[in-house]
Amino acid sequence: MKPDNKRTGASVAMRQVVKAFGENVVLNKLDLDVDPGEVVVIIGPSGSGKTTILRVIMTLERIDEGTIEIDGRHLYHEQKNGVLTPASEKHIRSVRSDISMVFQHFNLFPHMSARENVMLAPMKVKGMTEDEADVQAQELLNKVGLGDKLDHRPSELSGGQKQRVAIARSLAMEPKVMLFDEVTSALDPELVGEVLTVLRELAASGEMTMMMVTHEMGFASEMADRVLMFDRGQILEQGPPDKLFKDPDHERTKTFLRAVLSH
Amino acid sequence: MTRWDWDYAWEITPGLIQGMLTTILATLLGITVAVILGLFLAIGRRSDRKWISYPLAWIIEFIRSTPLLIQLFFLFYALPLITFIPEPIRFLSPLTALVVGLGVHYACYCSEAYRAGINSVDKGQWEASTSLNLKMTTTWRSVILPQAIPRALPPLGNYFVGMFKDAPQGSAITVAGVLFVARALQSADFRTVEPYTIAGILFLIVSIPAAIFVRSLERRTFYET
């Protein structure tokens, strides 16, 4: 129960989460707690499994062991007579409605205009009327600075514009947890800024929990409440950006940061 | 050698056109069955439930590996002998048997065309749909199929033309299509050249515009991701 009506995002609690692809253990008994409204940035070498953290929360990959709770509700399990049992798809869908993800490669629906991309899920999932969804889509696309691109197809938009449509599309579902998977990595350098501007506004609003995998260290140090250094399926160390970037405890973190910041 | 008899040719043309209309009707009904059934076969084959996907894959392979003619014979002559099948399904009219035979046979090919189209849709489209919490039916109807079906259209169009050329095989199960009429004229009047020539011309009159239509489908531009 929240003390006021303001949306503040949901908590995320991962307990002893294991995810392996064949022999390759990508998440190795991971414990991670994220507070409602917190902005968490996950960094780490490529192949360290940081994207997999987001993907198991989004249910794009199913976990092998452990539990994940969103806002205190189990994502992959249901309580039956006091026993935790694997959840039905229906239950997973119900918990998943609090979560949305933005992807590195946008994954916009290419056969729909920007407006239709944003309208689809609210109409089909939330049962909004076309008019309501249209009003909301225009609001959101205005918010991300694309009020003049409503009827453009993704193929007519730049990378930065596509990513902003994708963010608006996720926002339309009013998620309490938003996951950002290297959302600026596929963009030309000059287009990164416009996407970061949108993310900054979202982070500053505190309306939702944000978990991001990114290589934008500047953004991380400015906006993150906490930075996680992820390596070999585990959190190597974590802390406020000031501490982690300026005075990391682990040699591996130092090496990684040096490598990332030097180019 | 007999020579070409114009009077005879004009006399038999209406009957051959009548036969051609039956052939066209069988093709139109058959392709309707094939594109709808084929879509469900393609979706079913992708199911996570192995008790759906495995038998479907096997049935499709089986049907694709046997000639249409044998399937038509089976539907028309063998099915009535299988006594535990309810009568309305057992005793098919010649045209119904032809439509079912063409439809099911080509549905298996169509399903492969759909499958290729579905597989060509980027995996990210499925992931975005999950991330928006779309239901599986919404994902198929609003996201995947609108992208997959345009890509399947060119091969589907080719199957349409192919089915039109296969439809005269219905004469083997007494469907009075154009070839059946030609053959009947041949045995009644002992004339071969006129009936088959006119039948051939009728085929060209229909299939050339159909082929042009199919080519125009192939020139369609596809969505860029």
Tab-separated table of C-alpha atoms in Angstrom:
chain	number	residue	atom	x	y	z
A	1	MET	CA	0.000	0.000	0.000
A	2	LYS	CA	1.387	3.320	-0.988
A	3	PRO	CA	0.796	6.365	1.198
A	4	ASP	CA	-0.344	8.494	-1.735
A	5	ASN	CA	-1.846	8.014	-5.167
A	6	LYS	CA	1.283	8.975	-7.024
A	7	ARG	CA	2.744	6.183	-9.073
A	8	THR	CA	6.181	5.423	-7.747
A	9	GLY	CA	7.119	2.267	-9.526
A	10	ALA	CA	7.403	-1.231	-8.202
A	11	SER	CA	10.113	-3.065	-6.337
A	12	VAL	CA	12.046	-5.869	-7.969
A	13	ALA	CA	13.439	-8.690	-5.860
A	14	MET	CA	15.556	-11.435	-7.391
A	15	ARG	CA	16.537	-14.339	-5.172
A	16	GLN	CA	19.145	-16.948	-6.072
A	17	VAL	CA	18.265	-16.635	-9.740
A	18	VAL	CA	20.020	-19.097	-12.005
A	19	LYS	CA	19.907	-18.958	-15.784
A	20	ALA	CA	22.105	-21.107	-17.975
A	21	PHE	CA	22.343	-21.518	-21.718
A	22	GLY	CA	23.644	-25.056	-22.008
A	23	GLU	CA	26.940	-25.182	-20.093
A	24	ASN	CA	27.164	-21.415	-19.911
A	25	VAL	CA	25.822	-20.172	-16.553
A	26	VAL	CA	24.818	-16.581	-17.264
A	27	LEU	CA	23.123	-15.746	-13.974
A	28	ASN	CA	24.730	-17.536	-11.067
A	29	LYS	CA	22.524	-17.430	-7.962
A	30	LEU	CA	21.882	-13.755	-8.439
A	31	ASP	CA	20.367	-11.746	-5.573
A	32	LEU	CA	19.214	-8.264	-6.466
A	33	ASP	CA	16.795	-5.847	-4.823
A	34	VAL	CA	15.597	-2.694	-6.532
A	35	ASP	CA	13.458	-0.181	-4.665
A	36	PRO	CA	10.329	1.407	-6.103
A	37	GLY	CA	11.295	4.380	-8.217
A	38	GLU	CA	14.976	3.584	-8.101
A	39	VAL	CA	17.163	4.118	-11.164
A	40	VAL	CA	19.673	1.297	-11.422
A	41	VAL	CA	22.357	1.137	-14.085
A	42	ILE	CA	24.004	-2.181	-14.810
A	43	ILE	CA	27.474	-2.140	-16.304
A	44	GLY	CA	29.927	-4.896	-17.064
A	45	PRO	CA	31.899	-6.565	-19.807
A	46	SER	CA	29.976	-7.908	-22.785
A	47	GLY	CA	28.880	-11.480	-22.349
A	48	SER	CA	28.709	-11.001	-18.588
A	49	GLY	CA	24.949	-11.639	-18.608
A	50	LYS	CA	23.798	-8.133	-17.759
A	51	THR	CA	21.225	-8.102	-20.564
A	52	THR	CA	19.959	-11.478	-19.343
A	53	ILE	CA	18.977	-9.856	-16.035
A	54	LEU	CA	16.561	-7.638	-17.927
A	55	ARG	CA	15.415	-10.456	-20.200
A	56	VAL	CA	14.436	-12.794	-17.348
A	57	ILE	CA	12.508	-9.987	-15.656
A	58	MET	CA	10.683	-9.344	-18.955
A	59	THR	CA	10.061	-13.134	-19.248
A	60	LEU	CA	11.825	-13.215	-22.616
A	61	GLU	CA	13.978	-15.926	-21.044
A	62	ARG	CA	12.656	-18.206	-18.338
A	63	ILE	CA	14.778	-18.720	-15.218
A	64	ASP	CA	16.106	-22.142	-14.259
A	65	GLU	CA	16.106	-21.601	-10.496
A	66	GLY	CA	15.282	-18.976	-7.908
A	67	THR	CA	12.456	-16.469	-7.671
A	68	ILE	CA	11.656	-13.001	-8.929
A	69	GLU	CA	9.112	-10.741	-7.255
A	70	ILE	CA	7.666	-7.596	-8.761
A	71	ASP	CA	5.948	-5.335	-6.260
A	72	GLY	CA	5.880	-8.271	-3.859
A	73	ARG	CA	4.187	-10.602	-6.329
A	74	HIS	CA	5.992	-13.662	-7.597
A	75	LEU	CA	6.576	-13.517	-11.344
A	76	TYR	CA	7.313	-17.163	-12.048
A	77	HIS	CA	5.536	-18.754	-9.095
A	78	GLU	CA	2.147	-18.935	-7.503
A	79	GLN	CA	1.248	-19.666	-3.909
A	80	LYS	CA	-0.886	-22.783	-3.810
A	81	ASN	CA	-1.854	-23.928	-0.297
A	82	GLY	CA	1.174	-22.100	0.996
A	83	VAL	CA	3.507	-23.840	-1.446
A	84	LEU	CA	5.356	-22.060	-4.244
A	85	THR	CA	4.504	-23.721	-7.541
A	86	PRO	CA	5.425	-22.769	-11.092
A	87	ALA	CA	3.066	-20.073	-12.301
A	88	SER	CA	0.513	-20.422	-15.071
A	89	GLU	CA	0.906	-18.280	-18.180
A	90	LYS	CA	-2.119	-16.329	-17.003
A	91	HIS	CA	-0.431	-15.464	-13.732
A	92	ILE	CA	2.784	-14.485	-15.515
A	93	ARG	CA	0.812	-12.204	-17.827
A	94	SER	CA	-0.874	-10.549	-14.893
A	95	VAL	CA	2.412	-9.757	-13.110
A	96	ARG	CA	4.090	-8.843	-16.409
A	97	SER	CA	1.605	-6.010	-16.932
A	98	ASP	CA	3.750	-3.962	-14.513
A	99	ILE	CA	6.856	-4.352	-16.674
A	100	SER	CA	7.918	-3.084	-20.061
A	101	MET	CA	11.160	-3.132	-21.977
A	102	VAL	CA	12.886	-0.929	-24.527
A	103	PHE	CA	15.283	-2.688	-26.857
A	104	GLN	CA	18.604	-1.942	-28.459
A	105	HIS	CA	17.137	-2.430	-31.935
A	106	PHE	CA	13.820	-0.651	-31.183
A	107	ASN	CA	11.635	-3.513	-32.431
A	108	LEU	CA	8.961	-1.131	-33.612
A	109	PHE	CA	6.129	-2.637	-35.627
A	110	PRO	CA	7.202	-1.694	-39.165
A	111	HIS	CA	3.725	-1.962	-40.682
A	112	MET	CA	2.279	0.639	-38.320
A	113	SER	CA	2.728	4.385	-37.998
A	114	ALA	CA	4.327	5.848	-34.874
A	115	ARG	CA	0.865	6.601	-33.540
A	116	GLU	CA	-0.405	3.073	-34.221
A	117	ASN	CA	2.653	1.573	-32.573
A	118	VAL	CA	1.780	3.446	-29.397
A	119	MET	CA	-1.969	2.756	-29.654
A	120	LEU	CA	-1.907	-1.006	-30.210
A	121	ALA	CA	-1.229	-2.370	-26.729
A	122	PRO	CA	-3.481	0.038	-24.787
A	123	MET	CA	-6.362	-0.927	-27.078
A	124	LYS	CA	-5.726	-4.666	-27.185
A	125	VAL	CA	-4.531	-5.209	-23.621
A	126	LYS	CA	-6.140	-2.440	-21.585
A	127	GLY	CA	-9.322	-2.239	-23.611
A	128	MET	CA	-8.991	1.476	-24.347
A	129	THR	CA	-11.196	2.842	-27.102
A	130	GLU	CA	-9.497	4.010	-30.266
A	131	ASP	CA	-10.139	7.646	-29.331
A	132	GLU	CA	-8.677	7.279	-25.848
A	133	ALA	CA	-5.642	5.457	-27.190
A	134	ASP	CA	-5.185	8.089	-29.883
A	135	VAL	CA	-5.265	10.948	-27.373
A	136	GLN	CA	-2.775	9.130	-25.177
A	137	ALA	CA	-0.503	8.316	-28.134
A	138	GLN	CA	-0.420	11.958	-29.194
A	139	GLU	CA	0.367	13.042	-25.627
A	140	LEU	CA	3.198	10.558	-25.299
A	141	LEU	CA	4.681	11.223	-28.728
A	142	ASN	CA	4.574	14.944	-27.942
A	143	LYS	CA	6.341	14.222	-24.684
A	144	VAL	CA	9.211	12.493	-26.492
A	145	GLY	CA	9.347	15.334	-29.022
A	146	LEU	CA	7.730	13.537	-31.952
A	147	GLY	CA	4.403	15.316	-32.123
A	148	ASP	CA	5.100	16.063	-35.790
A	149	LYS	CA	5.840	12.434	-36.725
A	150	LEU	CA	2.575	10.819	-35.651
A	151	ASP	CA	1.791	9.229	-38.984
A	152	HIS	CA	5.287	8.327	-40.043
A	153	ARG	CA	6.239	4.697	-40.456
A	154	PRO	CA	9.360	3.511	-38.618
A	155	SER	CA	11.208	3.273	-41.949
A	156	GLU	CA	10.754	7.030	-42.321
A	157	LEU	CA	12.310	7.807	-38.935
A	158	SER	CA	15.906	8.133	-37.782
A	159	GLY	CA	17.309	5.734	-35.177
A	160	GLY	CA	16.892	8.264	-32.411
A	161	GLN	CA	13.316	8.947	-33.431
A	162	LYS	CA	12.545	5.233	-33.604
A	163	GLN	CA	13.895	4.725	-30.112
A	164	ARG	CA	11.782	7.590	-28.794
A	165	VAL	CA	8.676	6.038	-30.386
A	166	ALA	CA	9.631	2.759	-28.715
A	167	ILE	CA	9.881	4.505	-25.349
A	168	ALA	CA	6.478	6.151	-25.881
A	169	ARG	CA	5.046	2.763	-26.838
A	170	SER	CA	6.239	1.260	-23.565
A	171	LEU	CA	5.072	4.253	-21.533
A	172	ALA	CA	1.595	3.813	-22.979
A	173	MET	CA	1.257	0.661	-20.893
A	174	GLU	CA	2.053	2.661	-17.728
A	175	PRO	CA	4.605	0.148	-16.462
A	176	LYS	CA	5.871	0.378	-12.912
A	177	VAL	CA	9.193	-1.113	-13.955
A	178	MET	CA	10.915	-0.129	-17.175
A	179	LEU	CA	13.849	-2.032	-18.543
A	180	PHE	CA	16.275	-0.422	-20.987
A	181	ASP	CA	18.596	-2.758	-22.840
A	182	GLU	CA	21.466	-0.783	-24.383
A	183	VAL	CA	18.936	1.574	-25.893
A	184	THR	CA	21.535	3.945	-27.329
A	185	SER	CA	24.042	1.358	-28.556
A	186	ALA	CA	22.611	1.032	-32.055
A	187	LEU	CA	22.382	4.780	-32.600
A	188	ASP	CA	24.685	7.080	-34.510
A	189	PRO	CA	26.603	9.172	-31.972
A	190	GLU	CA	24.810	12.398	-32.860
A	191	LEU	CA	21.424	10.776	-32.138
A	192	VAL	CA	22.277	9.487	-28.668
A	193	GLY	CA	21.611	12.821	-27.000
A	194	GLU	CA	17.938	13.081	-27.960
A	195	VAL	CA	17.222	9.652	-26.453
A	196	LEU	CA	19.178	10.407	-23.292
A	197	THR	CA	17.174	13.615	-22.880
A	198	VAL	CA	13.974	11.572	-22.791
A	199	LEU	CA	15.486	9.071	-20.360
A	200	ARG	CA	16.660	11.901	-18.110
A	201	GLU	CA	13.114	13.240	-17.864
A	202	LEU	CA	11.773	9.799	-17.025
A	203	ALA	CA	14.435	9.208	-14.408
A	204	ALA	CA	13.887	12.621	-12.848
A	205	SER	CA	10.131	12.121	-12.635
A	206	GLY	CA	10.645	9.186	-10.255
A	207	GLU	CA	7.388	7.721	-11.521
A	208	MET	CA	8.820	4.339	-12.238
A	209	THR	CA	11.563	1.947	-11.398
A	210	MET	CA	14.201	1.955	-14.113
A	211	MET	CA	16.784	-0.701	-14.769
A	212	MET	CA	19.187	0.011	-17.564
A	213	VAL	CA	22.048	-1.757	-19.200
A	214	THR	CA	24.155	0.911	-20.834
A	215	HIS	CA	27.632	1.988	-21.799
A	216	GLU	CA	26.741	5.652	-21.328
A	217	MET	CA	28.831	6.268	-18.221
A	218	GLY	CA	28.122	9.988	-18.257
A	219	PHE	CA	24.417	9.337	-18.111
A	220	ALA	CA	24.903	6.690	-15.430
A	221	SER	CA	26.888	8.961	-13.156
A	222	GLU	CA	24.385	11.755	-13.597
A	223	MET	CA	21.079	9.902	-13.252
A	224	ALA	CA	21.637	6.570	-11.528
A	225	ASP	CA	20.795	6.058	-7.880
A	226	ARG	CA	22.961	2.985	-7.958
A	227	VAL	CA	25.389	1.366	-10.359
A	228	LEU	CA	25.920	-2.397	-10.449
A	229	MET	CA	29.121	-3.866	-11.791
A	230	PHE	CA	28.139	-7.241	-13.187
A	231	ASP	CA	30.647	-9.928	-13.986
A	232	ARG	CA	30.521	-13.684	-14.477
A	233	GLY	CA	26.882	-14.072	-13.528
A	234	GLN	CA	27.178	-12.162	-10.283
A	235	ILE	CA	27.178	-8.621	-8.974
A	236	LEU	CA	30.843	-7.878	-8.398
A	237	GLU	CA	30.189	-4.631	-6.612
A	238	GLN	CA	27.574	-1.907	-6.412
A	239	GLY	CA	27.107	1.559	-5.038
A	240	PRO	CA	26.246	5.150	-5.827
A	241	PRO	CA	27.835	6.270	-9.101
A	242	ASP	CA	30.252	8.632	-7.367
A	243	LYS	CA	31.719	5.846	-5.324
A	244	LEU	CA	31.703	3.168	-8.016
A	245	PHE	CA	33.128	5.282	-10.797
A	246	LYS	CA	35.711	7.182	-8.771
A	247	ASP	CA	36.775	4.679	-6.180
A	248	PRO	CA	35.833	1.109	-7.077
A	249	ASP	CA	36.851	-1.666	-4.712
A	250	HIS	CA	37.674	-4.274	-7.287
A	251	GLU	CA	40.532	-4.365	-9.727
A	252	ARG	CA	38.223	-5.822	-12.426
A	253	THR	CA	35.919	-2.833	-12.096
A	254	LYS	CA	38.841	-0.441	-12.472
A	255	THR	CA	40.079	-2.284	-15.555
A	256	PHE	CA	36.622	-2.314	-17.075
A	257	LEU	CA	36.002	1.378	-16.434
A	258	ARG	CA	39.390	2.301	-17.823
A	259	ALA	CA	38.645	0.328	-20.988
A	260	VAL	CA	35.184	1.846	-21.433
A	261	LEU	CA	36.167	5.434	-20.666
A	262	SER	CA	39.332	5.441	-22.753
A	263	HIS	CA	37.552	5.375	-26.091
B	1	MET	CA	-5.378	-36.930	-91.105
B	2	THR	CA	-8.480	-34.898	-90.549
B	3	ARG	CA	-8.358	-31.193	-91.073
B	4	TRP	CA	-9.461	-28.469	-88.691
B	5	ASP	CA	-13.248	-28.061	-88.827
B	6	TRP	CA	-14.326	-24.536	-87.867
B	7	ASP	CA	-18.014	-25.401	-87.671
B	8	TYR	CA	-17.308	-28.253	-85.296
B	9	ALA	CA	-15.004	-26.025	-83.241
B	10	TRP	CA	-17.704	-23.377	-82.761
B	11	GLU	CA	-20.233	-26.042	-81.941
B	12	ILE	CA	-18.198	-27.536	-79.068
B	13	THR	CA	-16.885	-24.256	-77.622
B	14	PRO	CA	-19.852	-23.501	-75.319
B	15	GLY	CA	-19.560	-26.937	-73.731
B	16	LEU	CA	-15.839	-26.493	-73.199
B	17	ILE	CA	-16.401	-23.047	-71.683
B	18	GLN	CA	-18.932	-24.638	-69.352
B	19	GLY	CA	-16.266	-27.141	-68.367
B	20	MET	CA	-13.732	-24.361	-67.878
B	21	LEU	CA	-16.145	-22.562	-65.539
B	22	THR	CA	-16.317	-25.723	-63.432
B	23	THR	CA	-12.516	-25.904	-63.405
B	24	ILE	CA	-12.296	-22.237	-62.377
B	25	LEU	CA	-14.912	-22.785	-59.667
B	26	ALA	CA	-12.993	-25.768	-58.287
B	27	THR	CA	-9.786	-23.715	-58.293
B	28	LEU	CA	-11.324	-20.725	-56.542
B	29	LEU	CA	-12.922	-22.893	-53.874
B	30	GLY	CA	-9.769	-25.003	-53.598
B	31	ILE	CA	-7.423	-22.031	-53.157
B	32	THR	CA	-9.760	-20.593	-50.527
B	33	VAL	CA	-9.530	-23.823	-48.553
B	34	ALA	CA	-5.769	-23.967	-49.127
B	35	VAL	CA	-4.867	-20.432	-47.993
B	36	ILE	CA	-7.014	-20.659	-44.855
B	37	LEU	CA	-6.139	-24.222	-43.869
B	38	GLY	CA	-2.495	-23.613	-44.799
B	39	LEU	CA	-2.305	-20.678	-42.398
B	40	PHE	CA	-3.616	-22.762	-39.507
B	41	LEU	CA	-1.222	-25.581	-40.398
B	42	ALA	CA	1.690	-23.134	-40.375
B	43	ILE	CA	0.695	-21.671	-37.008
B	44	GLY	CA	-0.006	-25.119	-35.560
B	45	ARG	CA	3.363	-26.377	-36.680
B	46	ARG	CA	5.027	-23.637	-34.663
B	47	SER	CA	3.104	-24.558	-31.514
B	48	ASP	CA	5.063	-25.257	-28.343
B	49	ARG	CA	2.753	-28.200	-27.763
B	50	LYS	CA	4.479	-31.140	-29.374
B	51	TRP	CA	1.250	-33.132	-29.623
B	52	ILE	CA	0.071	-30.465	-32.071
B	53	SER	CA	3.253	-29.597	-33.944
B	54	TYR	CA	4.685	-33.095	-34.481
B	55	PRO	CA	1.631	-34.772	-36.058
B	56	LEU	CA	1.056	-31.696	-38.228
B	57	ALA	CA	4.622	-31.750	-39.526
B	58	TRP	CA	4.201	-35.435	-40.309
B	59	ILE	CA	0.847	-35.028	-42.061
B	60	ILE	CA	2.170	-32.152	-44.171
B	61	GLU	CA	5.197	-34.201	-45.201
B	62	PHE	CA	2.998	-37.191	-45.999
B	63	ILE	CA	0.594	-35.227	-48.193
B	64	ARG	CA	3.398	-33.415	-49.977
B	65	SER	CA	5.019	-36.754	-50.756
B	66	THR	CA	2.033	-38.304	-52.535
B	67	PRO	CA	0.586	-37.274	-55.904
B	68	LEU	CA	-2.606	-35.257	-55.995
B	69	LEU	CA	-4.226	-37.829	-58.266
B	70	ILE	CA	-3.881	-40.575	-55.670
B	71	GLN	CA	-5.333	-38.289	-53.014
B	72	LEU	CA	-8.304	-37.558	-55.270
B	73	PHE	CA	-8.848	-41.282	-55.888
B	74	PHE	CA	-8.671	-41.864	-52.172
B	75	LEU	CA	-11.240	-39.168	-51.381
B	76	PHE	CA	-13.655	-40.289	-54.069
B	77	TYR	CA	-13.289	-44.068	-54.253
B	78	ALA	CA	-11.657	-45.270	-51.027
B	79	LEU	CA	-13.272	-43.009	-48.448
B	80	PRO	CA	-16.783	-44.451	-49.034
B	81	LEU	CA	-15.408	-47.885	-48.079
B	82	ILE	CA	-14.335	-46.765	-44.624
B	83	THR	CA	-17.539	-47.572	-42.820
B	84	PHE	CA	-16.966	-45.925	-39.441
B	85	ILE	CA	-16.795	-42.452	-41.014
B	86	PRO	CA	-20.165	-40.653	-40.893
B	87	GLU	CA	-21.961	-40.728	-44.235
B	88	PRO	CA	-21.930	-37.036	-45.210
B	89	ILE	CA	-18.132	-37.091	-44.999
B	90	ARG	CA	-17.758	-40.513	-46.604
B	91	PHE	CA	-19.743	-39.874	-49.759
B	92	LEU	CA	-18.421	-36.714	-51.328
B	93	SER	CA	-19.755	-35.356	-54.594
B	94	PRO	CA	-17.102	-35.270	-57.336
B	95	LEU	CA	-16.734	-31.497	-57.095
B	96	THR	CA	-16.550	-31.563	-53.295
B	97	ALA	CA	-13.918	-34.292	-53.392
B	98	LEU	CA	-11.914	-32.247	-55.897
B	99	VAL	CA	-12.152	-29.055	-53.829
B	100	VAL	CA	-11.178	-30.914	-50.651
B	101	GLY	CA	-8.358	-32.713	-52.456
B	102	LEU	CA	-6.951	-29.569	-54.065
B	103	GLY	CA	-7.492	-27.575	-50.890
B	104	VAL	CA	-5.745	-29.985	-48.532
B	105	HIS	CA	-2.960	-30.828	-50.981
B	106	TYR	CA	-2.150	-27.205	-51.625
B	107	ALA	CA	-2.706	-26.203	-47.999
B	108	CYS	CA	0.418	-28.196	-47.199
B	109	TYR	CA	2.409	-26.228	-49.748
B	110	CYS	CA	0.828	-22.951	-48.657
B	111	SER	CA	1.729	-23.719	-45.052
B	112	GLU	CA	5.384	-23.900	-46.076
B	113	ALA	CA	5.062	-20.517	-47.791
B	114	TYR	CA	3.494	-19.046	-44.655
B	115	ARG	CA	6.126	-20.704	-42.514
B	116	ALA	CA	8.906	-19.060	-44.487
B	117	GLY	CA	7.087	-15.728	-44.175
B	118	ILE	CA	6.580	-16.164	-40.431
B	119	ASN	CA	10.192	-17.192	-39.876
B	120	SER	CA	11.370	-14.110	-41.742
B	121	VAL	CA	9.699	-11.849	-39.173
B	122	ASP	CA	12.362	-10.570	-36.804
B	123	LYS	CA	12.515	-12.234	-33.394
B	124	GLY	CA	12.435	-8.746	-31.881
B	125	GLN	CA	8.809	-8.413	-33.002
B	126	TRP	CA	7.850	-11.305	-30.719
B	127	GLU	CA	9.888	-9.810	-27.896
B	128	ALA	CA	8.328	-6.377	-28.309
B	129	SER	CA	4.902	-8.034	-28.205
B	130	THR	CA	5.813	-9.779	-24.948
B	131	SER	CA	7.155	-6.531	-23.563
B	132	LEU	CA	3.775	-4.909	-24.283
B	133	ASN	CA	2.055	-7.905	-22.691
B	134	LEU	CA	0.063	-8.661	-25.852
B	135	LYS	CA	-1.904	-11.888	-25.884
B	136	MET	CA	-0.630	-14.585	-28.217
B	137	THR	CA	-3.660	-14.155	-30.485
B	138	THR	CA	-3.081	-10.386	-30.678
B	139	THR	CA	0.597	-10.934	-31.411
B	140	TRP	CA	-0.281	-13.226	-34.310
B	141	ARG	CA	-3.084	-11.113	-35.703
B	142	SER	CA	-1.737	-7.600	-35.246
B	143	VAL	CA	2.031	-8.024	-35.346
B	144	ILE	CA	3.291	-11.224	-36.974
B	145	LEU	CA	0.817	-12.086	-39.723
B	146	PRO	CA	0.544	-8.563	-41.183
B	147	GLN	CA	4.282	-8.814	-41.821
B	148	ALA	CA	4.454	-12.507	-42.729
B	149	ILE	CA	1.543	-12.735	-45.158
B	150	PRO	CA	2.800	-10.112	-47.661
B	151	ARG	CA	6.065	-12.033	-47.817
B	152	ALA	CA	4.158	-15.264	-48.451
B	153	LEU	CA	2.028	-13.789	-51.228
B	154	PRO	CA	4.336	-14.446	-54.202
B	155	PRO	CA	4.639	-18.204	-53.553
B	156	LEU	CA	0.923	-18.370	-52.711
B	157	GLY	CA	0.211	-16.762	-56.067
B	158	ASN	CA	2.301	-19.388	-57.796
B	159	TYR	CA	0.375	-22.135	-56.030
B	160	PHE	CA	-2.827	-20.520	-57.239
B	161	VAL	CA	-1.688	-20.827	-60.860
B	162	GLY	CA	-0.363	-24.325	-60.158
B	163	MET	CA	-3.689	-25.394	-58.688
B	164	PHE	CA	-5.519	-24.109	-61.743
B	165	LYS	CA	-3.394	-26.372	-63.894
B	166	ASP	CA	-3.940	-29.311	-61.511
B	167	ALA	CA	-7.699	-28.834	-61.244
B	168	PRO	CA	-8.420	-30.738	-64.541
B	169	GLN	CA	-7.163	-33.867	-62.772
B	170	GLY	CA	-10.674	-33.855	-61.332
B	171	SER	CA	-11.731	-35.552	-64.551
B	172	ALA	CA	-10.329	-38.749	-63.018
B	173	ILE	CA	-13.071	-38.576	-60.420
B	174	THR	CA	-15.757	-37.510	-62.950
B	175	VAL	CA	-15.737	-33.756	-62.292
B	176	ALA	CA	-16.992	-32.259	-65.547
B	177	GLY	CA	-14.141	-29.803	-65.899
B	178	VAL	CA	-12.691	-28.656	-69.188
B	179	LEU	CA	-10.480	-31.687	-69.677
B	180	PHE	CA	-13.330	-34.056	-68.879
B	181	VAL	CA	-15.480	-32.381	-71.536
B	182	ALA	CA	-12.667	-32.550	-74.096
B	183	ARG	CA	-12.124	-36.209	-73.408
B	184	ALA	CA	-15.865	-36.901	-73.687
B	185	LEU	CA	-15.982	-35.127	-77.060
B	186	GLN	CA	-12.990	-37.099	-78.220
B	187	SER	CA	-14.596	-40.438	-77.478
B	188	ALA	CA	-18.042	-39.399	-78.789
B	189	ASP	CA	-17.003	-37.676	-82.028
B	190	PHE	CA	-13.577	-39.221	-82.633
B	191	ARG	CA	-12.079	-35.771	-82.980
B	192	THR	CA	-9.028	-34.825	-80.952
B	193	VAL	CA	-7.515	-31.657	-82.342
B	194	GLU	CA	-10.414	-29.248	-81.923
B	195	PRO	CA	-11.451	-30.066	-78.315
B	196	TYR	CA	-7.918	-30.095	-76.931
B	197	THR	CA	-6.805	-27.031	-78.871
B	198	ILE	CA	-9.772	-25.029	-77.640
B	199	ALA	CA	-9.221	-26.348	-74.107
B	200	GLY	CA	-5.613	-25.186	-74.323
B	201	ILE	CA	-6.648	-21.743	-75.554
B	202	LEU	CA	-9.170	-21.450	-72.725
B	203	PHE	CA	-6.394	-22.274	-70.262
B	204	LEU	CA	-4.181	-19.556	-71.706
B	205	ILE	CA	-6.986	-16.996	-71.598
B	206	VAL	CA	-7.322	-17.578	-67.854
B	207	SER	CA	-3.798	-18.383	-66.756
B	208	ILE	CA	-1.915	-15.565	-68.495
B	209	PRO	CA	-3.832	-12.787	-66.686
B	210	ALA	CA	-3.508	-14.837	-63.491
B	211	ALA	CA	0.255	-15.092	-63.972
B	212	ILE	CA	0.512	-11.345	-64.604
B	213	PHE	CA	-1.413	-10.772	-61.391
B	214	VAL	CA	0.990	-13.040	-59.513
B	215	ARG	CA	4.029	-11.227	-60.948
B	216	SER	CA	2.560	-7.951	-59.752
B	217	LEU	CA	2.341	-9.444	-56.249
B	218	GLU	CA	6.022	-10.269	-56.417
B	219	ARG	CA	6.898	-6.684	-57.187
B	220	ARG	CA	5.280	-5.491	-53.978
B	221	THR	CA	7.620	-3.678	-51.671
B	222	PHE	CA	8.012	-5.081	-48.219
B	223	TYR	CA	8.136	-3.357	-44.887
B	224	GLU	CA	11.529	-2.252	-43.861
B	225	THR	CA	12.452	-2.832	-40.244
